Amino acid sequence: MSITSGFNPPTEDDLREFLDLSIDMLCIAGVDGYFKHLNPAWEKTLGYSKEELLSRPYVDFVHPEDREATIAEAESLAAGRNTFTFENRYRCKDGSYKWLRWTGAVRAEKGVIYASARDITPRKREEARLAAQHAVTRVLAEASTLAGATPQILQAVCESLGWEVGAIWRVDKKEELLHCVEAWQLPSHTMSDFDRATRARTFAGGVGLPGRVWARAEAVCIEDVALDDNFPRREVAVKEGLHGAIGFPILVGGEVLGVLEFFSRQIQKPDARLLEMMGSIGSQIGQFIERRHAENALRVYARDLETARHVAEEAARTKSEFLANMSHEIRTPMNAIIGMTELGLQTKITREQREYLDATKSSADALLTLINDLLDFSKIEARKLHLDHVGFKLRDTVEDAIRVLALRAHHKGLELACHIRREAPEALVGDPLRLRQVVVNLVGNAIKFTDRGEVVLSVQPESRLNGNVRLHFAVTDTGIGIPANKQQLIFEAFSQADSSTTRRYGGTGLGLAISKQLVDLMGGRIWVESQPGQGSTFHFTAAFEIQNPAMLQPDSPGGRLTDLPVLIVDDNETNRRILEEVLTNWHMHPVAADGSAAALAALEKSIAENHPFKVILLDAHMPGMDGFGLVERIKQNPQCRGIKLVMLTSAGQPEDVSRCQTLGISAYLTKPVKQSELFDVIVSILSPREQPPSVAPRPRGASRSTRRLKVLLAEDNAVNQMLATRFLENLGHHATVVGDGRAALEAARAGRFDLIVMDVQMPDMDGFEATAAIREFEKTTGEHIPIIAVTAHAMKGDRERCLAAGMDGYVSKPIRVADLESAITQAIAAKGTGDAGSTSKAEGCIIDEAAILSGMDGNRRLLRDLARIFVADYPKQLAEIKVAIQMGDAERLRRAAHALRGSVGNFAAKRAFETASELELLGKNGDVHAAQGACVVLEGELSLLAGELKKLTMISRGRDAKRRKSDRKRLA
Ligand code: ADP
């Protein structure tokens, strides 16, 4: 059976029907260029009648741009190619074009072509739309501004869609008009009239193509502008052959910002896909604008932020400088106020006047504190504050800091205690003044905000690494506490936990801000733990270098105190704990009692056990029977006669002192007790030669220097002249006043002064210049007069500047008597001469023990140690001088003589000192030969001095030996 069985071959009708029903356009064309036969699909697709199509050469219907290619294709068929496939555009009856895809075969022998054409316009349009969209996306991705992107967008759309002209319009909201931003046309077309008409125009909403797009906020398509009544550019468009048009909005958030329009020479049939695509290009552009806006806004924001930062920094700097200048200016008159008040208080005045002056002084002191705070704060803010890097003793610094607050604590009836753990290294390198400032501030606050209970400072090491230690300080109080939500805030400048704080407690809210900054500078952190109503603990850490491993532990108390039985009587538990730990560290044997009753019980027990206490440390103020009552009871017991009593009193209770003396108490100490003082007191009361009661702090007012010094005072300000003169006189010195640096220089050259107090800022020749000139002059005399600088600057670097300028000491304004006194003592001690003193011993004496001791703050042990070192060392130094003279080495002579002069200086040995100075000068002047004689004199002087010193150390040693012996007896 064949496959076709059951079917007859197609008849002619079958074939005609087949052709007529085909949706593809089928044709038979002659090689003469005319269609010969067409199926009905042609009429349907292009809109022409069959007759119209058959009557004209088919190339007439081809798009002008495709004609050439179409002819070339036909020629290649004529040349013998059998089959073909190609695409071209055919014009429809309505003037529009359709893309046709041709396939066919040639029957050369018949002179005909059989061909089939398919309408591929939808596919072609889709491709063009995609190409346009893609091109626009790429342009926008690469563009940085819309203005830069606009011509490229117009070009991309025109080229992709085969449109001739494009323009973009901007909405001008103010004028309510559209303005042309840019117009573009295919390079092959020069429609300058239409271009000009477009660029020159504006459109109101609803007018023309752009106006309609704007008004409707959607795409608008015009099939043929020639037929459109709302197209003001119609005439010129028609003249230039433009017909189809499409416009669409650029939308940002639903608002029309602009309009894009495109024109084609061809009539445009409504095309939903094209409109959709244009809409999507419009919103793409909108998004681009939005993004750019956001970026620009961000850029503007960042720029504004940067500007604001600059402005703020500048403002902060200006403010800080202003504060620094202002506080500097205020310090000068403050100098006079505080100084004059201090002087007034030392005169004979009525009680009422004293009250007034006391009030003035405390206000002035408060003001000065505030000014110092402001200065500190502004220095820190202006980043002008740098920390010192000097060696210091932890205990001394901390205990001194809290001692200044003892009086305040006492007035409020608070216990103030300081507990430095023994693991804390003692010798540190850092900035003791700034550490002290933080401690004073925190402890001061604790006292201020606590009405009853105690304030305890404790210090312990947190970590150690490579010769550094991080210490943890904690200040605990039992005061008002701080609410949780204020605990961060209070570390900010000018902030207080409660707005009523200033009224109730005073203060500025600067203290913690400064402390925080200082702690930051010290490489630590500060924080607080607090419960309102329960109290607060302020913690801070700070890093220091450890000075010298040998000095890490507190001084060893020595064997004779080992196991010393000591009774501690104090109602405050913290104090008891601290004292117990301190005494235990010294290997003593402390027993603590919390009140007089317990103390008496412990005492009886110790006597009964035949192991009585040697020392009792008692708190003067305790509930029930106080310290004095307890002493009276102890004194009544004959078995207690040998026991040494040390009363711990609070600062500012002069009646306590006199009661101690009346009751025959061995010594009394002011709380908070300094470890070193407690140690000294215990040692001294146990020594056989009982010393007068140790009093701490040492009473002020009476001059500590036994010598009356001739002082040259250089100061230009009349008030300050008077003030400093009074201060010096009160310290027992005599002042000669000059008004500027030049006069100071002349006076220093002419007169014999022991000391110069030199204001740094003076007209004509300032303190630095004057000092330099004096030091220059001294090169010719070999003298060195101590110069103490007085400056109103309290800035870092001033001290170094003064010392570098050749000054020996430094006090800052406002001058405090105590500061001046200690600067003078130090400068004179450093100089080490015992000359010119009206109260110094007779000229003939080798050494003046009293003068030496006064230079060493009365420290006999130090004197003995120094003497021992000197006696052992000086022969080597003398030998070095001799070698230098023998070798004629002037520099070596100068160095050796300088070193010896320094050693001799400690002992106020005038002649030896002068001879050493002379040798040093000879060395400096290169005059080695003349040194021989001086060397002989020096040798004689030194051997006399050594003899005296040996005697001195023998006496001391004897005293010590006796003391040890009697200690042994006592402890046995
Ligand atoms: P000032 O004490 O001058 O106001 P500070 O900066 O030293 O400034 O302290 C800021 C605030 O922190 C204080 O006003 C107070 O409200 C709170 N404060 C500080 N220390 C304590 C404390 N020990 N107990 C309770 N409140 C405190």
XYZ file of C-alpha atoms in Angstrom, residues 5 27 33 35 59 80 131 239 351 392 421 430 435 531 552 642 679 711 723 779 788 856 910 930 947 951:
26
model
C -3.530 5.615 -0.630
C 3.997 35.384 -4.997
C 10.709 43.354 -11.687
C 4.754 40.662 -9.478
C 10.933 47.804 -5.761
C 22.205 32.063 -11.184
C 17.990 47.501 21.890
C 7.992 70.377 5.607
C 37.432 88.837 115.598
C 57.520 60.135 92.320
C 47.759 47.896 98.994
C 54.423 59.744 85.678
C 47.340 62.158 89.650
C 23.116 53.526 94.295
C 59.026 48.542 94.939
C 55.458 51.831 129.845
C 56.349 54.766 111.053
C 66.608 88.677 98.811
C 52.847 91.535 98.615
C 80.994 83.086 84.816
C 63.320 81.770 91.782
C 67.612 68.284 104.752
C 81.616 77.161 103.210
C 97.054 78.310 88.968
C 86.872 64.605 110.405
C 82.398 62.612 114.349
